[in-house]
XYZ file of C-alpha atoms in Angstrom:
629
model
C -38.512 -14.109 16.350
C -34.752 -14.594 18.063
C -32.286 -16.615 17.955
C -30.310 -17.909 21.272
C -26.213 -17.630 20.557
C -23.183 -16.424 22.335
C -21.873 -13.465 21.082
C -19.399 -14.999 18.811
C -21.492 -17.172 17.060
C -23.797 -13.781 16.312
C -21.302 -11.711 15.099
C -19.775 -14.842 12.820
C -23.063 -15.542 11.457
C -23.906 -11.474 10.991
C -20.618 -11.081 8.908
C -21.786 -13.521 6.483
C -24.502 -12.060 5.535
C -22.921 -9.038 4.470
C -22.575 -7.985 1.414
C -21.420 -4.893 -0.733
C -22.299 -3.517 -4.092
C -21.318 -0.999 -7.042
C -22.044 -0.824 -10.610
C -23.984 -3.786 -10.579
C -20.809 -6.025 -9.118
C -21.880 -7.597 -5.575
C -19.485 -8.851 -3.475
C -19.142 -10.779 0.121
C -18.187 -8.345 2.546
C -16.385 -10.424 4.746
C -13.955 -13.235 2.474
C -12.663 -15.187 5.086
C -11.684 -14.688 9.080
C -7.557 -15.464 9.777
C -6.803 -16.290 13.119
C -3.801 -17.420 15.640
C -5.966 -18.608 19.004
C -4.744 -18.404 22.628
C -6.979 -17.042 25.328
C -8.985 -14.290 24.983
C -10.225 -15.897 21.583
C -10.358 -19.875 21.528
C -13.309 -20.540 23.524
C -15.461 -17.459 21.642
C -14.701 -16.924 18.454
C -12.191 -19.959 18.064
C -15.441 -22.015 18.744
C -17.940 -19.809 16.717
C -15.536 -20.220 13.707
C -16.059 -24.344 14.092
C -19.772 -23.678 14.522
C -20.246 -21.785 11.659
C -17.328 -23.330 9.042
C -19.759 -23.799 6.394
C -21.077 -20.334 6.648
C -17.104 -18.665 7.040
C -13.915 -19.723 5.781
C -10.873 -19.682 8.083
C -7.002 -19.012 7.133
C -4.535 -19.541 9.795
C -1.941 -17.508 9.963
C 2.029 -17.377 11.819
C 2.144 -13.793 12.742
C -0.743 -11.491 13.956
C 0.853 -8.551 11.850
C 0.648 -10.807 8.871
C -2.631 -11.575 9.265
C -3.648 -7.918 8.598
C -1.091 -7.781 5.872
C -2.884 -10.888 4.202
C -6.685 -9.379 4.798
C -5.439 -5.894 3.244
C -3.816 -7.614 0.335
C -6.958 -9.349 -0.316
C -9.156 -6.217 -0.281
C -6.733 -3.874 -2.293
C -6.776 -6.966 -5.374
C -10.532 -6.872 -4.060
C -11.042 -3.000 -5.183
C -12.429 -2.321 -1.631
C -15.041 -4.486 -1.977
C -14.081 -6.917 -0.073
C -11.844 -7.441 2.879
C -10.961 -10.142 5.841
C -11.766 -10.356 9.282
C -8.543 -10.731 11.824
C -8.651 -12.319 15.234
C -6.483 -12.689 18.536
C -5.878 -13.509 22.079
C -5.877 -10.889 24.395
C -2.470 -9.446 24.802
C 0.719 -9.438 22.916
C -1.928 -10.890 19.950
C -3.644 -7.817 20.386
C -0.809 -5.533 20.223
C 0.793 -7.084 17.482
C -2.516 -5.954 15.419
C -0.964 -1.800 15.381
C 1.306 -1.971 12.673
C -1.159 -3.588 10.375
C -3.694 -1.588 11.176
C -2.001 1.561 11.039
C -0.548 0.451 7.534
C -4.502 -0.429 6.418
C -5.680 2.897 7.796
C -2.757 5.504 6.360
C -3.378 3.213 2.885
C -7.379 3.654 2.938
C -7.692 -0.236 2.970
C -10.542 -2.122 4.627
C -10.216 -4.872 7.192
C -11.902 -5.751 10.109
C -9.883 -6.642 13.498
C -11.283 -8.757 16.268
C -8.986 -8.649 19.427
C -9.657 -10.802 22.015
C -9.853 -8.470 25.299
C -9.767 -8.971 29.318
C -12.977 -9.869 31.097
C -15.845 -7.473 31.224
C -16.819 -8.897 34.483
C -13.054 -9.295 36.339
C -13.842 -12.515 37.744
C -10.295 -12.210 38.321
C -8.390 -9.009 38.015
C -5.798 -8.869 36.702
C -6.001 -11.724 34.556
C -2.708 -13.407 32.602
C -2.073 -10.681 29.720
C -3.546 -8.069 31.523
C -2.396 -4.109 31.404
C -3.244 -2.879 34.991
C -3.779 0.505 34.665
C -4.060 2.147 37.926
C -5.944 5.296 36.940
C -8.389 3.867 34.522
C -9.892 0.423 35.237
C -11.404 0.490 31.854
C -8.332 0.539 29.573
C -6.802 -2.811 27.970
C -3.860 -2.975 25.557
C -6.633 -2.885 22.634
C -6.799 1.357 23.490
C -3.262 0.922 21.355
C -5.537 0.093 18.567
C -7.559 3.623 19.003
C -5.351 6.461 17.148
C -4.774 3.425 14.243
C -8.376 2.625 13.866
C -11.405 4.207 11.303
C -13.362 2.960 14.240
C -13.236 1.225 18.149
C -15.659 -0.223 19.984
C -15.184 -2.790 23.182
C -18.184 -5.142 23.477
C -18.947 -4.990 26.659
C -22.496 -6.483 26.486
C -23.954 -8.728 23.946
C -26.670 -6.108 22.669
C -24.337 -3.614 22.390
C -22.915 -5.558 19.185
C -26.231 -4.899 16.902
C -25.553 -1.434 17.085
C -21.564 -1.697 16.914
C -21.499 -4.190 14.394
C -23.504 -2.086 12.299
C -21.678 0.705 12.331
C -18.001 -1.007 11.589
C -20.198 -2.254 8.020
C -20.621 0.962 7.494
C -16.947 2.324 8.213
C -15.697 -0.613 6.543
C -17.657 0.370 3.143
C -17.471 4.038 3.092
C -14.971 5.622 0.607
C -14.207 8.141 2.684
C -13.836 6.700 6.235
C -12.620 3.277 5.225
C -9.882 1.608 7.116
C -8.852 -0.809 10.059
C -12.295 -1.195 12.174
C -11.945 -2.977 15.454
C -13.992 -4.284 17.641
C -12.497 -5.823 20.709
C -14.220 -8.623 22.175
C -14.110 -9.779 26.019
C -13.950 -13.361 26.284
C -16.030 -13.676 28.951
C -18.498 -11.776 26.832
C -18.003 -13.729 23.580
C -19.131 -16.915 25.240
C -22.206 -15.460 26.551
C -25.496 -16.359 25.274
C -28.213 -13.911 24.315
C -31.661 -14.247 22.129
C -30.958 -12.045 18.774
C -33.218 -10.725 16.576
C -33.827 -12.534 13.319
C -33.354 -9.863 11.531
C -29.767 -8.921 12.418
C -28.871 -12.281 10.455
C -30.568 -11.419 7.278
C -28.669 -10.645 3.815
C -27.184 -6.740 4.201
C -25.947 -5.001 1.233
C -23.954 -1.996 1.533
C -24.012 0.316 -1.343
C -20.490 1.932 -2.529
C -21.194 5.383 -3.534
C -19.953 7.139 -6.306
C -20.888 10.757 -5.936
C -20.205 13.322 -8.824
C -19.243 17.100 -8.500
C -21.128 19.997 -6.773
C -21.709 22.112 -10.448
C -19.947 25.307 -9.318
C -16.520 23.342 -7.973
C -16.624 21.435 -11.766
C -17.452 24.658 -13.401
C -14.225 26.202 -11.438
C -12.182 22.784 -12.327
C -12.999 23.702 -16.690
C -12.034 26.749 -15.920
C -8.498 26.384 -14.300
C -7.898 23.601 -17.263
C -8.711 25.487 -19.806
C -6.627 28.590 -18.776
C -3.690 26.513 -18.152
C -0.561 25.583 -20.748
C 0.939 23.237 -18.769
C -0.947 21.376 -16.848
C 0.028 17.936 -15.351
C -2.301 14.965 -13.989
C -0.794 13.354 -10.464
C -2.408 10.094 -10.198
C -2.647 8.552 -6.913
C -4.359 5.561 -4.997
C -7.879 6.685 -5.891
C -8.106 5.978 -9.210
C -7.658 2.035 -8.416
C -10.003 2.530 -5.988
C -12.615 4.020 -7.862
C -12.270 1.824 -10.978
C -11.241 5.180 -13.193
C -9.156 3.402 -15.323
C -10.583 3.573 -18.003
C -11.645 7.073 -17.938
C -8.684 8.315 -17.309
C -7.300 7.304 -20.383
C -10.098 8.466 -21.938
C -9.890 11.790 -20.177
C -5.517 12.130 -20.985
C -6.462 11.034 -24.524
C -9.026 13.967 -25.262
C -6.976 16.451 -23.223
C -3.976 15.142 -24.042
C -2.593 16.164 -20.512
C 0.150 14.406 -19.496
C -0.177 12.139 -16.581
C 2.200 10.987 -13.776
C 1.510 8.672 -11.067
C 2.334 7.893 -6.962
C 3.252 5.078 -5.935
C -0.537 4.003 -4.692
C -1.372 5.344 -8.446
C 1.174 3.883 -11.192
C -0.506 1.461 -13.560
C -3.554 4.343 -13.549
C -2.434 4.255 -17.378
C -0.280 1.530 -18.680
C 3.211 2.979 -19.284
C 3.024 2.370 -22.973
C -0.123 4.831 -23.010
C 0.673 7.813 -24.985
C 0.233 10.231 -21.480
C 2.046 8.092 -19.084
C 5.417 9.536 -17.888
C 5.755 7.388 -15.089
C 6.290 8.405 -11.450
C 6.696 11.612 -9.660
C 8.401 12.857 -7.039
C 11.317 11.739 -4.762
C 11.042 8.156 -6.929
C 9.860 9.450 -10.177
C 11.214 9.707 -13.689
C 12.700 12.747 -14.818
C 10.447 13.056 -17.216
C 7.572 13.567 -14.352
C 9.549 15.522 -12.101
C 10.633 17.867 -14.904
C 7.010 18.567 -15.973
C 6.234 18.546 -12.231
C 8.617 21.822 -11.797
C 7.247 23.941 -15.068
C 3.287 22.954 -14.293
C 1.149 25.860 -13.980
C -1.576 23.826 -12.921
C -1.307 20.516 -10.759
C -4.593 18.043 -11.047
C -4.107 15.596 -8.213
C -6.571 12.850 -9.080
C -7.165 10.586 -5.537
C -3.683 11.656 -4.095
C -2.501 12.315 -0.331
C 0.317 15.022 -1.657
C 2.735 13.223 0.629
C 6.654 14.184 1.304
C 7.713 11.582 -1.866
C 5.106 13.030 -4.065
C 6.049 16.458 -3.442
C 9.755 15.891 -2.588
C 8.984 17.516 0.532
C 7.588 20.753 -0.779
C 10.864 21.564 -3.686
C 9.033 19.638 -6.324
C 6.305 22.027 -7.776
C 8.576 25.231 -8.461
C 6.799 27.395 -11.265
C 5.502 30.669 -9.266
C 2.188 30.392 -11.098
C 1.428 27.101 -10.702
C -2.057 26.139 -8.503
C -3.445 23.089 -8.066
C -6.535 21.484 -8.616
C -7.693 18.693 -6.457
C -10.545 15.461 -7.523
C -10.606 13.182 -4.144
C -13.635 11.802 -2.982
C -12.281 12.865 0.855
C -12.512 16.637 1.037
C -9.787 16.378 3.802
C -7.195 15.757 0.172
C -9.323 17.587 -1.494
C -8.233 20.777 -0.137
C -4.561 20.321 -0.067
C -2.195 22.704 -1.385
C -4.578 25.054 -1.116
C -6.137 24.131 -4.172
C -9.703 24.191 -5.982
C -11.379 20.970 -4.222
C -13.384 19.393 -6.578
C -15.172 16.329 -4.382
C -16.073 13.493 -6.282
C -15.543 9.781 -6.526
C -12.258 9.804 -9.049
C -14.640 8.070 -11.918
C -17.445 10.302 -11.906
C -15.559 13.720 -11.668
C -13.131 12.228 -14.232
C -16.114 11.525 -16.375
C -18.068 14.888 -15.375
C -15.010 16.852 -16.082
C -14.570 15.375 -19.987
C -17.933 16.395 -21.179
C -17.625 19.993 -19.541
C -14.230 20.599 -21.541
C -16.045 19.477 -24.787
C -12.700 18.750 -26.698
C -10.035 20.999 -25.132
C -6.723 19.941 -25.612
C -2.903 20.698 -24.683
C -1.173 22.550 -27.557
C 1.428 20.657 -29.862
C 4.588 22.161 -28.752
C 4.036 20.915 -24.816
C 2.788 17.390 -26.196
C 6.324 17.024 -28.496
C 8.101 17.732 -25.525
C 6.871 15.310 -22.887
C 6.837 12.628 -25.359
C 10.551 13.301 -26.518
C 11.317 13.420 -23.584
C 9.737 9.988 -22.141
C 11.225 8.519 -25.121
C 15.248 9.543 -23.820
C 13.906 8.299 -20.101
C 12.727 5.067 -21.272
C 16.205 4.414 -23.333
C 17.613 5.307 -19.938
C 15.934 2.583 -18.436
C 16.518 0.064 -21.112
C 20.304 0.550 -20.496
C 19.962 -0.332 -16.795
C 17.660 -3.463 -17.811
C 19.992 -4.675 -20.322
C 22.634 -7.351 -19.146
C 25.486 -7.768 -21.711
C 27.423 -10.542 -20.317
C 24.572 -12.927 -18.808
C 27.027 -15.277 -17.053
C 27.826 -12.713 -14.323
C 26.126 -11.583 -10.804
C 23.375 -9.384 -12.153
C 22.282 -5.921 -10.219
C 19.268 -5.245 -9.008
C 18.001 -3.228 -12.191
C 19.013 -6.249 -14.376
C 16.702 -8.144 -11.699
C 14.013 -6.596 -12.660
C 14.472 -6.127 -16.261
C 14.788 -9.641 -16.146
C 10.959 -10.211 -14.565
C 9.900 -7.492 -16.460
C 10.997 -9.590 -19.794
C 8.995 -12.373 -18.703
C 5.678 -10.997 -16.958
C 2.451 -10.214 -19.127
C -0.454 -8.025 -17.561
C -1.981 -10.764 -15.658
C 0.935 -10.887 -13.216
C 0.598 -9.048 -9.906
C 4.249 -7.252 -8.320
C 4.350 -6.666 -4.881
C 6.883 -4.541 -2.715
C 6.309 -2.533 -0.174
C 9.978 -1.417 1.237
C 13.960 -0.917 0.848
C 15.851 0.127 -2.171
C 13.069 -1.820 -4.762
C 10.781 0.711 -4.120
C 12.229 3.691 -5.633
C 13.894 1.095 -8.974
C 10.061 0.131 -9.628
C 8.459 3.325 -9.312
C 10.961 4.582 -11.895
C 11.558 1.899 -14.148
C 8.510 -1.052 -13.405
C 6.667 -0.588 -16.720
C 3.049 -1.796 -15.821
C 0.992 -3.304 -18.165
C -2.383 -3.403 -16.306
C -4.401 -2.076 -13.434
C -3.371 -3.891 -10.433
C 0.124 -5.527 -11.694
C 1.537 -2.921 -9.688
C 1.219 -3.286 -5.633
C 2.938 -1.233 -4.195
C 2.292 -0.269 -0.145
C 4.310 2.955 0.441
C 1.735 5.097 2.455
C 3.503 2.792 5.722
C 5.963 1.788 3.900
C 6.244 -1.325 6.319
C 9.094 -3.857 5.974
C 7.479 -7.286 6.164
C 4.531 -6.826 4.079
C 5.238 -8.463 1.065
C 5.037 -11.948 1.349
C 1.578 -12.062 3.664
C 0.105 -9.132 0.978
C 1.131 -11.688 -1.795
C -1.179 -14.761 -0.070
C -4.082 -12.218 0.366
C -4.048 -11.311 -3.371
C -3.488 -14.583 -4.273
C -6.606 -15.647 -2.343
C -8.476 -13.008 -4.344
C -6.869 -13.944 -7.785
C -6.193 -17.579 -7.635
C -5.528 -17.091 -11.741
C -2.885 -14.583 -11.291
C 0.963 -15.069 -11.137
C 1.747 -13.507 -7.983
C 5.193 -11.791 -7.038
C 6.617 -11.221 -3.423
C 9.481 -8.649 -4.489
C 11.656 -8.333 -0.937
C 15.353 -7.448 -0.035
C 17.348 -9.910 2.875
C 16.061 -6.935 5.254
C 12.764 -6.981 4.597
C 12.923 -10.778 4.221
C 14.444 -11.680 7.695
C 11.031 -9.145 9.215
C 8.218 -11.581 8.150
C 9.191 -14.663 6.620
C 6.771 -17.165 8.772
C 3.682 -16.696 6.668
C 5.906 -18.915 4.025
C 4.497 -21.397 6.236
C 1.313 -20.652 5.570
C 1.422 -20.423 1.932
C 2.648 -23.741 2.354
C 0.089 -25.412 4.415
C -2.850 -23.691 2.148
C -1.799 -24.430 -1.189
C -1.051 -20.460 -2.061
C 1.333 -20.312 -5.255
C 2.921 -17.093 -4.209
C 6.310 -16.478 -5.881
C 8.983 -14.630 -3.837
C 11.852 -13.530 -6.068
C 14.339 -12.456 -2.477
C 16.904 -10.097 -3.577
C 20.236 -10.710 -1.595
C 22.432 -7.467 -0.933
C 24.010 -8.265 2.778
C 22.257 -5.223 4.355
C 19.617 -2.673 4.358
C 20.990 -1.295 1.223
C 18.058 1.469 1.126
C 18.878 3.333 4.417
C 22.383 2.491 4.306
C 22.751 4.861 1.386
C 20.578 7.530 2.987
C 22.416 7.341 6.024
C 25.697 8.011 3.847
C 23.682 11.108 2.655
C 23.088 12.762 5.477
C 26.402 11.329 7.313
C 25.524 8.847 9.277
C 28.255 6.836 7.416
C 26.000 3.706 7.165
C 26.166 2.786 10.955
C 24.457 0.344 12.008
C 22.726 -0.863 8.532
C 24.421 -3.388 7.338
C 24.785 -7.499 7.984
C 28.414 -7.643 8.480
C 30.539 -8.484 11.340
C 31.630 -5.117 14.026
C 35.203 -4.506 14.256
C 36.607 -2.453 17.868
C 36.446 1.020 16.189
C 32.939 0.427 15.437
C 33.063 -0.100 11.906
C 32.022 -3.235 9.604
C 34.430 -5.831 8.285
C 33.917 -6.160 4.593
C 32.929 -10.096 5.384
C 28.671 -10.589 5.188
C 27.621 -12.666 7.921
C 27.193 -16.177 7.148
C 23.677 -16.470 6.649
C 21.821 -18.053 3.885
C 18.135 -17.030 3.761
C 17.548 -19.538 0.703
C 18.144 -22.489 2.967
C 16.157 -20.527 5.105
C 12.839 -20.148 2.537
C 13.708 -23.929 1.979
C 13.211 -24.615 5.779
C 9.871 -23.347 5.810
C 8.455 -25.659 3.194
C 9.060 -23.024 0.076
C 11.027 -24.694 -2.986
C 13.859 -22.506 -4.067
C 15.389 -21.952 -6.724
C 18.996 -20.323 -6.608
C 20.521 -17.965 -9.636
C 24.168 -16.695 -9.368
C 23.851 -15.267 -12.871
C 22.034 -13.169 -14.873
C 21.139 -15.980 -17.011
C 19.816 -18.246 -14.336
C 18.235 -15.752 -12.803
C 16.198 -15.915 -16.227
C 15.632 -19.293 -16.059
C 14.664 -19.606 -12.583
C 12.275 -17.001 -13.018
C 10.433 -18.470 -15.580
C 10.658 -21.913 -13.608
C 9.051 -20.151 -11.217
C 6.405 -18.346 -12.829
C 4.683 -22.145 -14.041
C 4.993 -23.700 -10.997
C 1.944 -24.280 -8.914
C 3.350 -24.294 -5.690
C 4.953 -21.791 -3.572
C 8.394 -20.838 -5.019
C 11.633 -18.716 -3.854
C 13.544 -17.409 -6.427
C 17.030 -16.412 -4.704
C 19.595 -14.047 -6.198
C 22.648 -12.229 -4.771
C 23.052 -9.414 -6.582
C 26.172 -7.996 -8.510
C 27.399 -5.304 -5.161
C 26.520 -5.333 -1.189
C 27.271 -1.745 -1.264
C 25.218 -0.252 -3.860
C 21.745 0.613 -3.195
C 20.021 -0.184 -6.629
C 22.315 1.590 -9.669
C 21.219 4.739 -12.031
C 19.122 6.083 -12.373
C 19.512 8.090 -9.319
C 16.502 10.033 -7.564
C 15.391 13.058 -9.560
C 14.120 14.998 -6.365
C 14.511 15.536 -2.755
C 13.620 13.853 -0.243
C 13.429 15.629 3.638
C 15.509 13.577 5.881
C 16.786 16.193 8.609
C 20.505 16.656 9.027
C 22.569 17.360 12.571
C 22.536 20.877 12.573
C 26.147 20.201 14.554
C 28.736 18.119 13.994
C 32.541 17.218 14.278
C 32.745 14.742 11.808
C 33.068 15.761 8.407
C 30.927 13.660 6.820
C 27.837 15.283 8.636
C 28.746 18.660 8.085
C 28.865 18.329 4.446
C 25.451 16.854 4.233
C 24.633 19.289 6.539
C 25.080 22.387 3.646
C 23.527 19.926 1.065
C 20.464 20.189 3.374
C 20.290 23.563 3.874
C 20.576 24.704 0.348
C 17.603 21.869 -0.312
C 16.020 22.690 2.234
C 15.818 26.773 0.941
C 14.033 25.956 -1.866
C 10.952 24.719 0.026
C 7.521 26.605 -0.513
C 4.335 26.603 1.249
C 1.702 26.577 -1.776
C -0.720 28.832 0.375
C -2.229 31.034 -2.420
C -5.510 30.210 -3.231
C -6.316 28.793 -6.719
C -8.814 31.559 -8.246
C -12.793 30.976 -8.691
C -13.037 33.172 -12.014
């Protein structure tokens, strides 16, 4: 039996009927398609999506970027599970898809991407939109997506999408491989009928493995835990990924390792749990980053090992130390040159508990992490605390003012700027996913899009848009579409005249701060102290967003919990206590590599330029293999 449709209405009707599934929890594949139409897209899939509404919902988005940003909010909140399809006009809708992609990809995050793409037949050539590209007739703008995608495929003729579609369900729900998948789509070839198989239509389920630990890498893994005294646990994206949770309390409990966290990873333990210490690396506490120098063994747990973690190769610096490595990709797995132990994070977790059969840390190393956490957190409660409320509050007192009023069903999301690096040492999570954090891209403009896709897959949940004026004035449209659908994001928009974050780093490494701030030029090329008039409230207002403004400390607490029991989309706006200062103590507790001009005439750059090199000596390639005995 077949069934006559274009090529649109085929794939539309095939992504419905996929489906995922692990531990017993089955899920739709495919949530929902976003789409901004133009040609290349509004006569296929545009017209498949009308076809078909009953079958998939559609979410119409401002900015082609956001719509990625949405769909991979959606499927981190989803646990993988779940993602959204994305779809564009040929063109500059198809190159805007990069950055999101890129972002998905470097993050391990699902979502599907459905460019629009020239004709397959060049009725006319070139069409409106069209790269020429005199050498290879066969190349569109959509080859940009290549080096960003888990997997690329053009469409070229409709029976070449059974096999193609198949294989991006796959990509899509692999552990491993997952990512942006895209499959560009001709429009001449989208609206071209052809008589599918029955069976491509039918109800798919794709299994999400879980696979446990080859016996001699475990055996190795007990072994290098048992002979350690100070061993550390480096939580990272994974263990969200893989649901581990729960056994990795479990696992820090009966161990009593301590365990620190990436950004991708914090909230792996709540930071009340006896074994948190919070982050590591260039953002981390001091009381990671301390225990990070004096480990003699290093258990990554579903972690990249990237330049924050590691602060660039000066963070690990005990001679002896190795490192021990549970990722489900043996690419991480063999980082650092250390004992791969390939696993899903919850089964290896759960493997490696019963094999140590009640091993613990001694006494002496568990007094002094928890002393120690104790000082860090009284450190943190000073920057929180806000003596006089009736003044401009800083960005610390910003967030010790959410963090006063959230519970663990509220979701944070930041991606960028100075925030970052305050959360990941201060943001005490209280559950699982409160903490959203998108640092593997690190891409300015994610928040508010990221906040409607989680919303969409936690309608219950308080949801929080965290962004600076910079990151703000990158992707504020998708307000709009909060708006127009109903989504009761909260954006709490941080005012500090400037890109506060790389302002300071440029002071470091003397660049003086040219060129980051909002302020008015002056003929030497300098900033007048004035910020530009601009008022990005009025600005949240103009897209439909109710605002509410705080000038102090306490209305920043009120307006905040205004916020939080509204259901509608709603702007908290604060200016915060100094333009010039990045985000207050406590400072970073480990390097970060930012190169240096290795020549200079200014004095400012040749100062940071011995800082660096003196950092920069105490690098070390960990190239000694952990020991199999």
């Amino acid at each position: 039996m077949t069934i006559r449709l274009t090529v649109a209405q085929a794939l539309v009707r095939f992504l419905a009927a996929q489906y995922t599934e692990r531990d017993g929890e089955r899920r739709r594949l495919i949530g929902a398609t976003w789409g901004i139409f133009g040609h290349g897209n509004v006569a296929g899939l545009g017209q498949a999506l009308v076809e078909y509404a009953d079958e998939m919902p559609y979410h119409q988005g401002r900015n082609e970027q956001a719509m990625v940003h949405a769909a991979v909010g959606y499927a981190r909140q989803s646990n993988r599970l779940a993602t959204h399809a994305v779809t564009t006009s040929i063109g500059p809708g198809a190159t805007n898809l990069v950055t999101g992609a890129a972002l998905a990809t470097i993050n391990h995050l699902p979502v599907l991407l459905l460019p629009g793409d020239v004709f397959a037949t060049r009725p006319a050539d070139p069409v409106l939109q069209q790269l020429e590209v005199p050498y290879a007739a066969d190349v569109s703008v959509n080859d940009t997506l290549r080096p960003v995608s888990r997997f690329f495929d053009r469409i070229t003729r409709p029976e070449q999408l059974i096999p193609s579609a198949l294989a991006a369900m796959r990509v899509l729900t692999d552990p491993v491989d997952t990512g942006a998948v895209t499959l560009a789509l001709p429009q001449d070839v989208q609206a071209e009928a052809y008589d599918w198989p029955e069976e491509f239509f039918a109800e798919r389920v794709w299994t999400v493995r879980r696979p446990g630990a080859d016996p001699a890498e475990l055996a190795d893994a007990v072994r290098a835990i048992r002979n350690a005294r100070r061993p550390l646990v480096i939580a990272g994206g994974g263990v969200h990924h893989s649901r581990a949770e729960a056994v990795l309390a479990e696992f820090a409990e009966a161990t009593r390792i301590p365990v620190a966290s990436t950004q991708a990873g914090k909230g792996s333990l709540r930071w009340d749990h006896p074994q948190d210490v919070g982050g590591v690396g260039h953002t981390g506490t001091a009381t990671a980053d301390e225990l990070a120098r004096t480990a003699d063994l290093v258990i990554g747990i579903g972690t990249r090992y990237t330049d924050f973690t590691t602060a660039s190769g000066t963070l690990f610096e005990n001679p002896d130390v190795r490192f021990l490595n549970l990722n489900i990709a043996p690419y991480d797995g063999h980082k650092l040159s250390g004992l791969p132990l390939i696993a899903d994070a919850r089964s290896g977790l759960a493997e490696l508990k019963k094999a140590l059969d009640g091993h613990r840390t001694a006494d002496p190393y568990v007094t002094e992490y928890t002393e120690d956490k104790e000082r860090w957190e009284q450190r943190v409660d000073a920057c929180y605390e806000a003596e006089e409320p009736d003044i401009r509050p800083t960005q610390p007192q910003v967030l010790g003012a959410l963090d006063a009023l959230v519970d663990e069903t509220d979701v944070v999301i930041n991606a960028a700027g100075s925030l970052p690096g305050d959360l990941h040492r201060m943001w005490r999570t209280r559950s699982r996913d409160q903490y959203h954090l998108e640092y593997g891209y690190s891409c300015m403009g994610y928040e508010i899009p990221a906040a409607i896709g989680v919303k969409l897959a936690a309608p219950e949940r308080n949801v929080w848009a965290l962004v600076g004026d910079g990151t703000y004035l990158m992707m504020p449209t998708e307000i709009v579409t909060a708006v127009q659908e109903g989504t009761a994001i909260k954006v709490l928009l941080v005012q500090n005249h400037g890109y506060a974050s790389i302002g300071g780093l440029s002071e470091s490494v003397g660049g003086e701060r040219f060129g980051t701030a909002y302020r008015f030029p002056t003929a030497d090329g300098t900033f007048s102290g004035a910020p530009l008039p601009v008022d990005l409230a009025a600005n949240a207002a103009s897209l439909g967003m109710r605002v509410l403004r705080a000038k102090t400390v306490r209305d920043l607490r009120s307006a905040l919990a205004e916020a939080r029991a509204a259901d509608t989309p709603t702007c908290v706006y604060v200016e915060t206590e100094t333009a010039d200062t990045v985000s207050g103590p406590p400072p970073a507790q480990a390097w970060w590599d930012v190169p240096v001009a290795e020549t200079a005439t200014r004095s400012s750059a040749v100062k940071a330029r011995e800082l660096y090199e003196r950092h920069v000596s105490t690098r070390r390639r960990h190239l000694r293999r952990s020991n199999r005995s």
